[in-house]
mmCIF file of C-alpha atoms and ligand atoms in Angstrom:
data_model
loop_
_atom_site.group_PDB
_atom_site.id
_atom_site.type_symbol
_atom_site.label_atom_id
_atom_site.label_comp_id
_atom_site.label_asym_id
_atom_site.label_seq_id
_atom_site.Cartn_x
_atom_site.Cartn_y
_atom_site.Cartn_z
ATOM 1 C CA MET A 857 127.993 -21.948 -57.488
ATOM 2 C CA SER A 858 125.198 -24.484 -57.846
ATOM 3 C CA HIS A 859 121.583 -23.288 -57.892
ATOM 4 C CA ARG A 860 118.164 -24.883 -58.048
ATOM 5 C CA VAL A 861 116.608 -22.173 -60.247
ATOM 6 C CA LEU A 862 118.456 -19.739 -62.506
ATOM 7 C CA ILE A 863 116.331 -16.877 -63.856
ATOM 8 C CA ILE A 864 117.680 -14.901 -66.802
ATOM 9 C CA GLY A 865 116.148 -11.466 -67.425
ATOM 10 C CA SER A 866 114.897 -8.456 -65.515
ATOM 11 C CA GLY A 867 111.427 -7.500 -66.752
ATOM 12 C CA PRO A 868 108.025 -8.423 -65.326
ATOM 13 C CA ALA A 869 108.388 -12.071 -66.429
ATOM 14 C CA ALA A 870 111.743 -12.593 -64.685
ATOM 15 C CA HIS A 871 110.745 -10.857 -61.466
ATOM 16 C CA THR A 872 107.344 -12.539 -61.211
ATOM 17 C CA ALA A 873 109.121 -15.888 -61.661
ATOM 18 C CA ALA A 874 111.607 -14.840 -58.964
ATOM 19 C CA ILE A 875 108.877 -13.857 -56.504
ATOM 20 C CA TYR A 876 107.114 -17.214 -56.929
ATOM 21 C CA ALA A 877 110.313 -19.284 -56.885
ATOM 22 C CA ALA A 878 111.640 -17.466 -53.805
ATOM 23 C CA ARG A 879 108.358 -17.927 -51.949
ATOM 24 C CA ALA A 880 108.563 -21.645 -52.826
ATOM 25 C CA GLU A 881 111.951 -21.602 -51.014
ATOM 26 C CA LEU A 882 113.895 -22.463 -54.163
ATOM 27 C CA LYS A 883 116.425 -19.659 -53.445
ATOM 28 C CA PRO A 884 116.472 -18.402 -57.049
ATOM 29 C CA VAL A 885 119.399 -16.555 -58.522
ATOM 30 C CA LEU A 886 118.504 -13.916 -61.107
ATOM 31 C CA PHE A 887 120.898 -12.445 -63.663
ATOM 32 C CA GLU A 888 119.368 -9.137 -64.704
ATOM 33 C CA GLY A 889 121.866 -8.334 -67.453
ATOM 34 C CA PHE A 890 124.104 -5.344 -68.008
ATOM 35 C CA MET A 891 122.755 -3.459 -71.042
ATOM 36 C CA ALA A 892 121.722 -6.845 -72.473
ATOM 37 C CA GLY A 893 119.872 -6.429 -75.768
ATOM 38 C CA GLY A 894 120.817 -2.740 -75.570
ATOM 39 C CA ILE A 895 118.413 -2.161 -72.657
ATOM 40 C CA ALA A 896 119.204 -1.360 -69.031
ATOM 41 C CA ALA A 897 118.411 -3.918 -66.343
ATOM 42 C CA GLY A 898 114.672 -3.721 -65.794
ATOM 43 C CA GLY A 899 113.817 -4.400 -69.417
ATOM 44 C CA GLN A 900 111.572 -2.611 -71.856
ATOM 45 C CA LEU A 901 109.580 -0.761 -69.188
ATOM 46 C CA THR A 902 112.701 1.252 -68.340
ATOM 47 C CA THR A 903 112.355 2.849 -71.785
ATOM 48 C CA THR A 904 108.887 4.268 -71.253
ATOM 49 C CA THR A 905 107.132 6.854 -69.093
ATOM 50 C CA ASP A 906 103.554 6.310 -67.868
ATOM 51 C CA VAL A 907 102.244 2.765 -67.568
ATOM 52 C CA ASP A 908 98.483 3.038 -67.174
ATOM 53 C CA ASN A 909 97.369 -0.526 -67.814
ATOM 54 C CA PHE A 910 99.178 -2.494 -65.101
ATOM 55 C CA PRO A 911 96.640 -3.405 -62.386
ATOM 56 C CA GLY A 912 97.221 -2.036 -58.902
ATOM 57 C CA PHE A 913 98.228 1.446 -59.997
ATOM 58 C CA PRO A 914 94.984 3.408 -60.481
ATOM 59 C CA GLU A 915 96.942 6.654 -60.921
ATOM 60 C CA GLY A 916 99.400 5.032 -63.351
ATOM 61 C CA VAL A 917 103.067 4.437 -62.639
ATOM 62 C CA MET A 918 106.293 5.378 -64.412
ATOM 63 C CA GLY A 919 107.928 2.427 -66.196
ATOM 64 C CA PRO A 920 111.281 2.679 -64.344
ATOM 65 C CA GLU A 921 109.501 2.911 -60.968
ATOM 66 C CA LEU A 922 107.422 -0.175 -61.758
ATOM 67 C CA THR A 923 110.565 -2.180 -62.584
ATOM 68 C CA GLU A 924 112.225 -0.968 -59.358
ATOM 69 C CA ARG A 925 109.208 -2.238 -57.457
ATOM 70 C CA PHE A 926 109.365 -5.641 -59.196
ATOM 71 C CA ARG A 927 113.038 -5.877 -58.240
ATOM 72 C CA ALA A 928 112.448 -4.871 -54.611
ATOM 73 C CA GLN A 929 109.705 -7.504 -54.281
ATOM 74 C CA SER A 930 112.019 -10.204 -55.694
ATOM 75 C CA GLU A 931 114.721 -9.250 -53.184
ATOM 76 C CA ARG A 932 112.272 -9.102 -50.291
ATOM 77 C CA PHE A 933 111.626 -12.845 -50.630
ATOM 78 C CA GLY A 934 115.303 -13.752 -50.938
ATOM 79 C CA THR A 935 116.167 -13.696 -54.664
ATOM 80 C CA THR A 936 119.880 -13.129 -55.254
ATOM 81 C CA ILE A 937 120.329 -10.630 -58.099
ATOM 82 C CA HIS A 938 123.471 -10.226 -60.212
ATOM 83 C CA THR A 939 123.883 -7.308 -62.608
ATOM 84 C CA GLU A 940 125.547 -9.435 -65.254
ATOM 85 C CA THR A 941 124.540 -10.786 -68.638
ATOM 86 C CA ILE A 942 124.384 -14.535 -69.217
ATOM 87 C CA THR A 943 126.602 -15.122 -72.220
ATOM 88 C CA GLU A 944 126.558 -18.931 -72.566
ATOM 89 C CA LEU A 945 124.500 -21.913 -71.515
ATOM 90 C CA ASP A 946 125.325 -25.602 -71.783
ATOM 91 C CA LEU A 947 122.015 -27.447 -71.762
ATOM 92 C CA SER A 948 123.354 -30.829 -72.856
ATOM 93 C CA SER A 949 122.881 -32.400 -69.398
ATOM 94 C CA ARG A 950 121.640 -31.532 -65.926
ATOM 95 C CA PRO A 951 122.725 -29.675 -63.927
ATOM 96 C CA PHE A 952 122.932 -27.067 -66.677
ATOM 97 C CA HIS A 953 126.082 -24.964 -66.874
ATOM 98 C CA PHE A 954 126.029 -21.209 -67.335
ATOM 99 C CA LYS A 955 128.562 -18.484 -67.932
ATOM 100 C CA ALA A 956 127.925 -14.805 -67.152
ATOM 101 C CA ASP A 957 130.157 -11.743 -67.696
ATOM 102 C CA SER A 958 132.418 -12.805 -64.828
ATOM 103 C CA GLU A 959 130.678 -15.700 -63.063
ATOM 104 C CA VAL A 960 130.099 -19.343 -63.901
ATOM 105 C CA GLY A 961 127.826 -21.865 -62.205
ATOM 106 C CA THR A 962 125.249 -24.628 -62.546
ATOM 107 C CA ALA A 963 121.482 -24.796 -62.163
ATOM 108 C CA ASP A 964 118.948 -27.641 -61.930
ATOM 109 C CA SER A 965 116.355 -25.613 -63.812
ATOM 110 C CA ILE A 966 116.394 -22.407 -65.849
ATOM 111 C CA ILE A 967 113.762 -19.781 -66.598
ATOM 112 C CA ILE A 968 114.574 -17.702 -69.678
ATOM 113 C CA ALA A 969 112.866 -14.299 -69.540
ATOM 114 C CA THR A 970 115.202 -12.220 -71.685
ATOM 115 C CA GLY A 971 112.438 -10.354 -73.488
ATOM 116 C CA ALA A 972 112.522 -8.740 -76.881
ATOM 117 C CA THR A 973 113.605 -5.428 -78.280
ATOM 118 C CA ALA A 974 111.160 -3.383 -80.379
ATOM 119 C CA ARG A 975 112.873 -2.431 -83.616
ATOM 120 C CA ARG A 976 113.218 1.249 -84.360
ATOM 121 C CA LEU A 977 114.407 3.105 -87.431
ATOM 122 C CA ASP A 978 117.210 5.643 -87.329
ATOM 123 C CA ILE A 979 115.057 8.477 -88.685
ATOM 124 C CA PRO A 980 116.246 12.018 -87.847
ATOM 125 C CA GLY A 981 114.086 13.453 -85.072
ATOM 126 C CA THR A 982 112.913 10.085 -83.709
ATOM 127 C CA ASN A 983 115.907 9.170 -81.570
ATOM 128 C CA ASP A 984 116.513 9.297 -77.813
ATOM 129 C CA GLY A 985 117.024 12.925 -76.805
ATOM 130 C CA GLU A 986 114.969 14.045 -79.819
ATOM 131 C CA LEU A 987 111.222 13.262 -80.038
ATOM 132 C CA TRP A 988 111.406 9.642 -78.803
ATOM 133 C CA GLN A 989 108.584 9.212 -76.264
ATOM 134 C CA ARG A 990 107.399 12.730 -77.144
ATOM 135 C CA GLY A 991 105.078 11.607 -79.894
ATOM 136 C CA ILE A 992 107.298 8.754 -81.131
ATOM 137 C CA SER A 993 106.644 5.278 -79.740
ATOM 138 C CA ALA A 994 107.082 1.604 -80.533
ATOM 139 C CA CYS A 995 103.944 0.439 -78.720
ATOM 140 C CA ALA A 996 100.499 1.716 -79.727
ATOM 141 C CA VAL A 997 98.679 -0.392 -77.145
ATOM 142 C CA CYS A 998 100.881 1.112 -74.435
ATOM 143 C CA ASP A 999 100.873 4.765 -75.471
ATOM 144 C CA GLY A 1000 97.900 5.234 -77.815
ATOM 145 C CA ALA A 1001 95.488 6.439 -75.150
ATOM 146 C CA LEU A 1002 97.693 9.367 -74.075
ATOM 147 C CA PRO A 1003 95.734 12.645 -74.093
ATOM 148 C CA ALA A 1004 98.226 14.183 -76.568
ATOM 149 C CA PHE A 1005 96.986 11.772 -79.272
ATOM 150 C CA ARG A 1006 93.233 12.357 -78.818
ATOM 151 C CA ASP A 1007 91.551 13.553 -82.010
ATOM 152 C CA GLN A 1008 94.927 14.161 -83.659
ATOM 153 C CA PRO A 1009 96.290 12.680 -86.890
ATOM 154 C CA LEU A 1010 98.616 9.746 -86.136
ATOM 155 C CA ALA A 1011 100.854 7.443 -88.192
ATOM 156 C CA VAL A 1012 102.118 3.880 -88.017
ATOM 157 C CA ILE A 1013 105.156 2.580 -89.917
ATOM 158 C CA GLY A 1014 105.032 -1.043 -91.095
ATOM 159 C CA GLY A 1015 102.966 -3.440 -93.157
ATOM 160 C CA GLY A 1016 102.672 -6.562 -90.994
ATOM 161 C CA ASP A 1017 99.941 -7.767 -88.644
ATOM 162 C CA SER A 1018 101.285 -5.577 -85.838
ATOM 163 C CA ALA A 1019 101.141 -2.446 -87.986
ATOM 164 C CA VAL A 1020 97.567 -3.119 -89.068
ATOM 165 C CA GLU A 1021 96.479 -4.058 -85.566
ATOM 166 C CA GLU A 1022 98.103 -0.962 -84.102
ATOM 167 C CA ALA A 1023 96.670 1.325 -86.784
ATOM 168 C CA ALA A 1024 93.169 -0.069 -86.166
ATOM 169 C CA TYR A 1025 93.648 0.348 -82.414
ATOM 170 C CA LEU A 1026 94.792 3.951 -82.834
ATOM 171 C CA THR A 1027 91.652 4.883 -84.809
ATOM 172 C CA LYS A 1028 89.847 4.804 -81.452
ATOM 173 C CA PHE A 1029 91.848 7.818 -80.357
ATOM 174 C CA GLY A 1030 93.183 9.696 -83.380
ATOM 175 C CA SER A 1031 91.240 11.741 -85.923
ATOM 176 C CA LYS A 1032 92.846 9.562 -88.628
ATOM 177 C CA VAL A 1033 95.752 7.152 -88.926
ATOM 178 C CA TYR A 1034 98.255 7.014 -91.788
ATOM 179 C CA LEU A 1035 99.714 3.562 -92.386
ATOM 180 C CA VAL A 1036 103.118 4.204 -93.954
ATOM 181 C CA HIS A 1037 104.435 1.147 -95.764
ATOM 182 C CA ARG A 1038 107.565 0.871 -97.881
ATOM 183 C CA ARG A 1039 105.938 -1.437 -100.455
ATOM 184 C CA ASP A 1040 102.643 -1.414 -102.348
ATOM 185 C CA GLU A 1041 101.249 -4.536 -100.694
ATOM 186 C CA LEU A 1042 100.852 -5.469 -97.055
ATOM 187 C CA ARG A 1043 102.650 -8.376 -95.439
ATOM 188 C CA ALA A 1044 99.760 -8.724 -92.954
ATOM 189 C CA SER A 1045 97.387 -11.704 -93.176
ATOM 190 C CA LYS A 1046 94.430 -11.303 -95.558
ATOM 191 C CA ILE A 1047 91.908 -10.829 -92.785
ATOM 192 C CA MET A 1048 94.037 -8.104 -91.191
ATOM 193 C CA GLN A 1049 94.521 -6.449 -94.579
ATOM 194 C CA GLN A 1050 90.744 -6.184 -94.934
ATOM 195 C CA ARG A 1051 90.605 -4.524 -91.525
ATOM 196 C CA ALA A 1052 93.003 -1.842 -92.691
ATOM 197 C CA LEU A 1053 91.633 -1.318 -96.156
ATOM 198 C CA HIS A 1054 88.007 -1.075 -95.006
ATOM 199 C CA ASN A 1055 88.610 1.212 -92.065
ATOM 200 C CA PRO A 1056 87.596 4.742 -93.149
ATOM 201 C CA LYS A 1057 89.940 6.290 -90.573
ATOM 202 C CA ILE A 1058 93.031 4.540 -91.975
ATOM 203 C CA GLU A 1059 94.763 6.125 -94.970
ATOM 204 C CA MET A 1060 97.402 3.987 -96.695
ATOM 205 C CA LEU A 1061 100.623 5.657 -97.793
ATOM 206 C CA TRP A 1062 101.868 2.930 -100.128
ATOM 207 C CA SER A 1063 105.530 2.850 -101.157
ATOM 208 C CA HIS A 1064 106.354 5.633 -98.719
ATOM 209 C CA VAL A 1065 109.010 6.025 -96.072
ATOM 210 C CA VAL A 1066 109.292 8.551 -93.247
ATOM 211 C CA THR A 1067 112.467 10.604 -93.645
ATOM 212 C CA GLN A 1068 112.183 12.996 -90.699
ATOM 213 C CA ALA A 1069 110.139 13.702 -87.561
ATOM 214 C CA LYS A 1070 109.554 17.370 -86.873
ATOM 215 C CA GLY A 1071 108.512 19.243 -83.744
ATOM 216 C CA THR A 1072 109.958 21.270 -80.888
ATOM 217 C CA ASP A 1073 108.754 19.795 -77.580
ATOM 218 C CA PHE A 1074 106.419 17.212 -79.137
ATOM 219 C CA LEU A 1075 105.969 15.698 -82.573
ATOM 220 C CA GLN A 1076 104.132 17.990 -84.965
ATOM 221 C CA ALA A 1077 104.767 16.549 -88.428
ATOM 222 C CA MET A 1078 106.462 13.764 -90.339
ATOM 223 C CA ARG A 1079 108.294 14.213 -93.612
ATOM 224 C CA VAL A 1080 107.497 11.381 -96.014
ATOM 225 C CA LYS A 1081 108.994 10.330 -99.314
ATOM 226 C CA ASP A 1082 107.154 8.588 -102.133
ATOM 227 C CA LEU A 1083 109.591 5.887 -103.248
ATOM 228 C CA LYS A 1084 108.059 5.738 -106.735
ATOM 229 C CA THR A 1085 108.318 9.469 -107.520
ATOM 230 C CA ASP A 1086 110.978 10.591 -104.989
ATOM 231 C CA GLU A 1087 108.627 13.426 -104.013
ATOM 232 C CA GLU A 1088 108.685 14.529 -100.376
ATOM 233 C CA CYS A 1089 106.125 16.411 -98.276
ATOM 234 C CA ASP A 1090 105.328 17.199 -94.639
ATOM 235 C CA ILE A 1091 102.202 15.701 -93.054
ATOM 236 C CA PRO A 1092 100.994 16.982 -89.663
ATOM 237 C CA VAL A 1093 100.872 14.166 -87.080
ATOM 238 C CA ALA A 1094 100.974 14.133 -83.271
ATOM 239 C CA GLY A 1095 102.000 10.485 -82.995
ATOM 240 C CA LEU A 1096 104.296 8.204 -84.965
ATOM 241 C CA PHE A 1097 104.441 4.514 -84.040
ATOM 242 C CA PHE A 1098 107.044 2.006 -85.217
ATOM 243 C CA ALA A 1099 105.491 -1.414 -85.900
ATOM 244 C CA ILE A 1100 108.314 -3.027 -87.829
ATOM 245 C CA GLY A 1101 108.773 -6.081 -85.653
ATOM 246 C CA HIS A 1102 110.665 -7.101 -82.541
ATOM 247 C CA THR A 1103 113.954 -8.916 -82.017
ATOM 248 C CA PRO A 1104 113.714 -11.545 -79.259
ATOM 249 C CA ASN A 1105 116.857 -11.858 -77.126
ATOM 250 C CA THR A 1106 117.653 -15.479 -77.982
ATOM 251 C CA ALA A 1107 121.045 -15.287 -79.742
ATOM 252 C CA PHE A 1108 122.950 -16.398 -76.597
ATOM 253 C CA LEU A 1109 121.074 -19.741 -76.643
ATOM 254 C CA ASN A 1110 123.183 -20.779 -79.600
ATOM 255 C CA GLY A 1111 120.623 -23.136 -81.127
ATOM 256 C CA GLN A 1112 120.126 -25.277 -77.997
ATOM 257 C CA ILE A 1113 116.494 -24.255 -77.543
ATOM 258 C CA ASP A 1114 113.931 -24.559 -80.336
ATOM 259 C CA ILE A 1115 113.017 -21.172 -81.764
ATOM 260 C CA ASP A 1116 110.633 -20.245 -84.572
ATOM 261 C CA GLU A 1117 111.454 -18.559 -87.866
ATOM 262 C CA GLN A 1118 111.430 -15.154 -86.133
ATOM 263 C CA ASP A 1119 113.719 -16.328 -83.311
ATOM 264 C CA TYR A 1120 111.013 -16.538 -80.620
ATOM 265 C CA ILE A 1121 111.349 -19.472 -78.192
ATOM 266 C CA ILE A 1122 108.774 -22.194 -78.851
ATOM 267 C CA THR A 1123 106.960 -23.392 -75.732
ATOM 268 C CA LYS A 1124 104.539 -26.286 -75.393
ATOM 269 C CA PRO A 1125 100.826 -25.302 -75.597
ATOM 270 C CA ASP A 1126 99.453 -23.971 -72.276
ATOM 271 C CA SER A 1127 102.923 -24.249 -70.773
ATOM 272 C CA THR A 1128 106.254 -22.440 -70.506
ATOM 273 C CA GLN A 1129 108.189 -25.694 -71.069
ATOM 274 C CA THR A 1130 110.750 -25.535 -73.896
ATOM 275 C CA ASN A 1131 112.105 -28.522 -75.820
ATOM 276 C CA VAL A 1132 114.708 -29.076 -73.056
ATOM 277 C CA PRO A 1133 113.129 -30.572 -69.893
ATOM 278 C CA GLY A 1134 113.837 -28.253 -66.963
ATOM 279 C CA VAL A 1135 114.233 -25.140 -69.136
ATOM 280 C CA PHE A 1136 111.251 -22.790 -69.233
ATOM 281 C CA ALA A 1137 110.606 -19.557 -71.126
ATOM 282 C CA ALA A 1138 108.398 -16.653 -70.078
ATOM 283 C CA GLY A 1139 107.482 -13.189 -71.307
ATOM 284 C CA ASP A 1140 108.116 -11.505 -74.634
ATOM 285 C CA VAL A 1141 110.950 -13.874 -75.552
ATOM 286 C CA GLN A 1142 108.256 -16.491 -76.272
ATOM 287 C CA ASP A 1143 105.309 -14.223 -77.077
ATOM 288 C CA LYS A 1144 105.046 -12.407 -80.379
ATOM 289 C CA LYS A 1145 101.377 -11.686 -80.028
ATOM 290 C CA TRP A 1146 100.412 -10.008 -76.738
ATOM 291 C CA ARG A 1147 103.697 -8.428 -75.589
ATOM 292 C CA GLN A 1148 102.352 -6.675 -72.475
ATOM 293 C CA ALA A 1149 103.803 -6.331 -68.993
ATOM 294 C CA ILE A 1150 100.875 -8.173 -67.445
ATOM 295 C CA THR A 1151 101.036 -11.105 -69.890
ATOM 296 C CA ALA A 1152 104.801 -11.339 -69.308
ATOM 297 C CA ALA A 1153 104.187 -11.406 -65.560
ATOM 298 C CA GLY A 1154 101.520 -14.104 -66.022
ATOM 299 C CA THR A 1155 103.856 -16.430 -67.891
ATOM 300 C CA GLY A 1156 106.618 -15.675 -65.349
ATOM 301 C CA CYS A 1157 104.311 -17.042 -62.657
ATOM 302 C CA MET A 1158 103.595 -20.140 -64.788
ATOM 303 C CA ALA A 1159 107.309 -20.743 -65.363
ATOM 304 C CA ALA A 1160 108.130 -20.657 -61.652
ATOM 305 C CA LEU A 1161 105.282 -23.037 -60.808
ATOM 306 C CA GLU A 1162 106.315 -25.388 -63.601
ATOM 307 C CA ALA A 1163 109.965 -25.264 -62.465
ATOM 308 C CA GLU A 1164 108.868 -26.097 -58.923
ATOM 309 C CA GLN A 1165 106.863 -29.095 -60.179
ATOM 310 C CA PHE A 1166 109.766 -30.195 -62.374
ATOM 311 C CA LEU A 1167 112.240 -30.066 -59.468
ATOM 312 C CA ALA A 1168 109.849 -32.006 -57.232
ATOM 313 C CA ALA A 1169 109.516 -34.722 -59.877
ATOM 314 C CA ASN A 1170 113.245 -34.698 -60.801
ATOM 315 C CA PRO A 1171 115.107 -34.138 -57.544
HETATM 316 P P1 FAD B 1114 111.695 -7.343 -71.027
HETATM 317 O O1 FAD B 1114 110.970 -6.215 -70.402
HETATM 318 O O2 FAD B 1114 111.915 -7.316 -72.486
HETATM 319 O O3 FAD B 1114 113.091 -7.468 -70.260
HETATM 320 C C1 FAD B 1114 113.987 -8.477 -70.505
HETATM 321 C C2 FAD B 1114 115.335 -7.974 -70.057
HETATM 322 O O4 FAD B 1114 116.185 -9.052 -69.730
HETATM 323 C C3 FAD B 1114 116.148 -7.256 -71.139
HETATM 324 O O5 FAD B 1114 115.708 -6.014 -71.451
HETATM 325 C C4 FAD B 1114 117.534 -7.275 -70.514
HETATM 326 O O6 FAD B 1114 117.656 -6.223 -69.573
HETATM 327 C C5 FAD B 1114 117.522 -8.638 -69.809
HETATM 328 N N1 FAD B 1114 118.306 -9.604 -70.601
HETATM 329 C C6 FAD B 1114 118.255 -9.868 -71.935
HETATM 330 N N2 FAD B 1114 119.165 -10.803 -72.279
HETATM 331 C C7 FAD B 1114 119.811 -11.142 -71.124
HETATM 332 C C8 FAD B 1114 120.849 -12.048 -70.828
HETATM 333 N N3 FAD B 1114 121.430 -12.819 -71.770
HETATM 334 N N4 FAD B 1114 121.285 -12.123 -69.545
HETATM 335 C C9 FAD B 1114 120.713 -11.385 -68.578
HETATM 336 N N5 FAD B 1114 119.711 -10.503 -68.810
HETATM 337 C C10 FAD B 1114 119.271 -10.384 -70.064
HETATM 338 N N6 FAD B 1114 103.480 -3.019 -71.661
HETATM 339 C C11 FAD B 1114 102.421 -2.731 -70.896
HETATM 340 O O7 FAD B 1114 101.754 -3.640 -70.377
HETATM 341 N N7 FAD B 1114 102.064 -1.429 -70.645
HETATM 342 C C12 FAD B 1114 102.741 -0.376 -71.142
HETATM 343 O O8 FAD B 1114 102.392 0.799 -70.922
HETATM 344 C C13 FAD B 1114 103.906 -0.658 -71.941
HETATM 345 N N8 FAD B 1114 104.647 0.352 -72.480
HETATM 346 C C14 FAD B 1114 105.727 0.040 -73.269
HETATM 347 C C15 FAD B 1114 106.467 1.097 -73.834
HETATM 348 C C16 FAD B 1114 107.553 0.811 -74.629
HETATM 349 C C17 FAD B 1114 108.342 1.973 -75.224
HETATM 350 C C18 FAD B 1114 107.917 -0.537 -74.890
HETATM 351 C C19 FAD B 1114 109.135 -0.847 -75.756
HETATM 352 C C20 FAD B 1114 107.181 -1.576 -74.350
HETATM 353 C C21 FAD B 1114 106.074 -1.299 -73.547
HETATM 354 N N9 FAD B 1114 105.297 -2.314 -73.004
HETATM 355 C C22 FAD B 1114 104.234 -2.025 -72.193
HETATM 356 C C23 FAD B 1114 105.604 -3.729 -73.259
HETATM 357 C C24 FAD B 1114 106.320 -4.307 -72.031
HETATM 358 O O9 FAD B 1114 107.382 -3.465 -71.681
HETATM 359 C C25 FAD B 1114 106.811 -5.707 -72.328
HETATM 360 O O10 FAD B 1114 105.747 -6.524 -72.770
HETATM 361 C C26 FAD B 1114 107.430 -6.342 -71.085
HETATM 362 O O11 FAD B 1114 108.423 -5.516 -70.545
HETATM 363 C C27 FAD B 1114 108.017 -7.694 -71.421
HETATM 364 O O12 FAD B 1114 108.593 -8.189 -70.254
HETATM 365 P P2 FAD B 1114 109.662 -9.347 -70.219
HETATM 366 O O13 FAD B 1114 109.774 -9.702 -68.788
HETATM 367 O O14 FAD B 1114 109.316 -10.406 -71.183
HETATM 368 O O15 FAD B 1114 111.043 -8.769 -70.702
HETATM 369 P P1 NDP B 1115 106.503 -8.579 -89.407
HETATM 370 O O1 NDP B 1115 107.923 -8.966 -89.513
HETATM 371 O O2 NDP B 1115 105.447 -9.508 -89.863
HETATM 372 O O3 NDP B 1115 106.284 -7.226 -90.245
HETATM 373 C C1 NDP B 1115 107.177 -6.177 -90.133
HETATM 374 C C2 NDP B 1115 106.746 -5.086 -91.105
HETATM 375 O O4 NDP B 1115 107.639 -3.981 -90.936
HETATM 376 C C3 NDP B 1115 106.823 -5.545 -92.567
HETATM 377 O O5 NDP B 1115 105.711 -5.079 -93.273
HETATM 378 C C4 NDP B 1115 108.110 -4.875 -93.054
HETATM 379 O O6 NDP B 1115 108.051 -4.464 -94.398
HETATM 380 C C5 NDP B 1115 108.178 -3.629 -92.188
HETATM 381 N N1 NDP B 1115 109.565 -3.240 -92.019
HETATM 382 C C6 NDP B 1115 110.575 -4.004 -91.522
HETATM 383 N N2 NDP B 1115 111.718 -3.313 -91.526
HETATM 384 C C7 NDP B 1115 111.421 -2.102 -92.056
HETATM 385 C C8 NDP B 1115 112.198 -0.962 -92.343
HETATM 386 N N3 NDP B 1115 113.508 -0.932 -92.100
HETATM 387 N N4 NDP B 1115 111.588 0.107 -92.879
HETATM 388 C C9 NDP B 1115 110.255 0.081 -93.151
HETATM 389 N N5 NDP B 1115 109.468 -0.979 -92.896
HETATM 390 C C10 NDP B 1115 110.052 -2.062 -92.356
HETATM 391 O O7 NDP B 1115 106.310 -8.131 -87.877
HETATM 392 P P2 NDP B 1115 104.979 -7.994 -87.006
HETATM 393 O O8 NDP B 1115 105.425 -7.445 -85.701
HETATM 394 O O9 NDP B 1115 103.933 -7.280 -87.747
HETATM 395 O O10 NDP B 1115 104.498 -9.502 -86.812
HETATM 396 C C11 NDP B 1115 105.382 -10.458 -86.195
HETATM 397 C C12 NDP B 1115 104.657 -11.798 -86.107
HETATM 398 O O11 NDP B 1115 103.583 -11.721 -85.160
HETATM 399 C C13 NDP B 1115 104.003 -12.228 -87.426
HETATM 400 O O12 NDP B 1115 104.089 -13.613 -87.525
HETATM 401 C C14 NDP B 1115 102.552 -11.830 -87.262
HETATM 402 O O13 NDP B 1115 101.685 -12.611 -88.033
HETATM 403 C C15 NDP B 1115 102.342 -12.042 -85.764
HETATM 404 N N6 NDP B 1115 101.295 -11.152 -85.241
HETATM 405 C C16 NDP B 1115 100.009 -11.592 -85.262
HETATM 406 C C17 NDP B 1115 98.985 -10.797 -84.819
HETATM 407 C C18 NDP B 1115 97.601 -11.304 -84.874
HETATM 408 O O14 NDP B 1115 97.409 -12.416 -85.313
HETATM 409 N N7 NDP B 1115 96.625 -10.540 -84.449
HETATM 410 C C19 NDP B 1115 99.241 -9.430 -84.288
HETATM 411 C C20 NDP B 1115 100.629 -9.046 -84.338
HETATM 412 C C21 NDP B 1115 101.605 -9.892 -84.804
HETATM 413 P P3 NDP B 1115 108.036 -5.529 -95.602
HETATM 414 O O15 NDP B 1115 106.664 -6.128 -95.600
HETATM 415 O O16 NDP B 1115 108.339 -4.686 -96.783
HETATM 416 O O17 NDP B 1115 109.114 -6.524 -95.278
#
């Protein structure tokens, strides 16, 4: 099949792009993936509960319901959705060729919105079915304001800019925040390091790792190990946040699109245009800084408008 716009992904970026492209009568086709990047179609929001910071939902909305609503709105305006993963692209000439799990086709323009996967550690007690999302999270900005964390001791694992930023953010809510880092110096930029080291509510646990999360219905304590002495102890915490980086879903691009040293797609400033004319990128796959549903949706809108302009100029 030949298409004008192929959208790859299923989160807020992909569906916002689909809504705009469909309303521009470009008849977009969207491949939402089948457990692509280890996540169900719908993207990262399917892995969370309450979303309280997406405008339009004053009472909050559950992540899976929000993604269902995105999908329904895409379909309402005529987007064709396939529950398949795009496995290969050939971007050497237009129309671009694509291969999915069982389908093949061509497209005059492509919007890549395949997102990123927050890295987690396989620590006993933190997994799905254990305390994951019951005190354990991979997004402080998303979950930090939950009532369960108010005035409670919290912890962040990591030593990069995200870990410091998240720890500083969590001091607004928690009674104190432990920053658990496996080495005795931070990877974060100097200015961010100062933020952590001068914040009286942040306590550094240098050269420590978390070995277990403990609790019955909700997290109550973390077991930590001092890597220099091998000593272990339990520390009461109500929240434990992974901030050890994200993995953008870019492997299937096979080097055809410029990516940075952390595998994020590089887009032109103030644009979603990649290095290949006619191929655009939106959402977390090109954003290592903001990583929010609303920012993903915003760049999804930009990508669709830029694709529309590109197709008008390159019929
Ligand atoms: P994603 O949501 O990452 O979705 C992309 C999806 O595309 C993938 O998951 C996969 O299903 C699909 N895909 C990947 N590769 C392929 C392929 N090759 N072919 C086809 N499909 C593919 N943000 C907020 O604003 N508020 C919150 O409360 C909030 N809570 C969060 C809680 C958690 C636990 C997490 C992990 C994140 C949270 N976020 C929250 C962040 C938010 O979910 C992301 O910023 C947002 O989902 C990014 O959207 P996206 O469209 O870029 O892609
Ligand atoms: P980074 O890759 O920079 O840092 C990841 C941190 O997690 C490192 O300290 C690393 O430890 C630690 N880590 C990784 N794996 C493990 C593990 N298995 N066990 C324990 N710890 C682990 O990721 P970030 O998300 O922090 O940052 C990504 C990019 O985004 C960076 O370029 C950053 O500068 C940028 N960013 C900028 C912000 C800003 O400017 N405000 C905010 C957020 C991100 P170790 O150091 O030992 O390797």
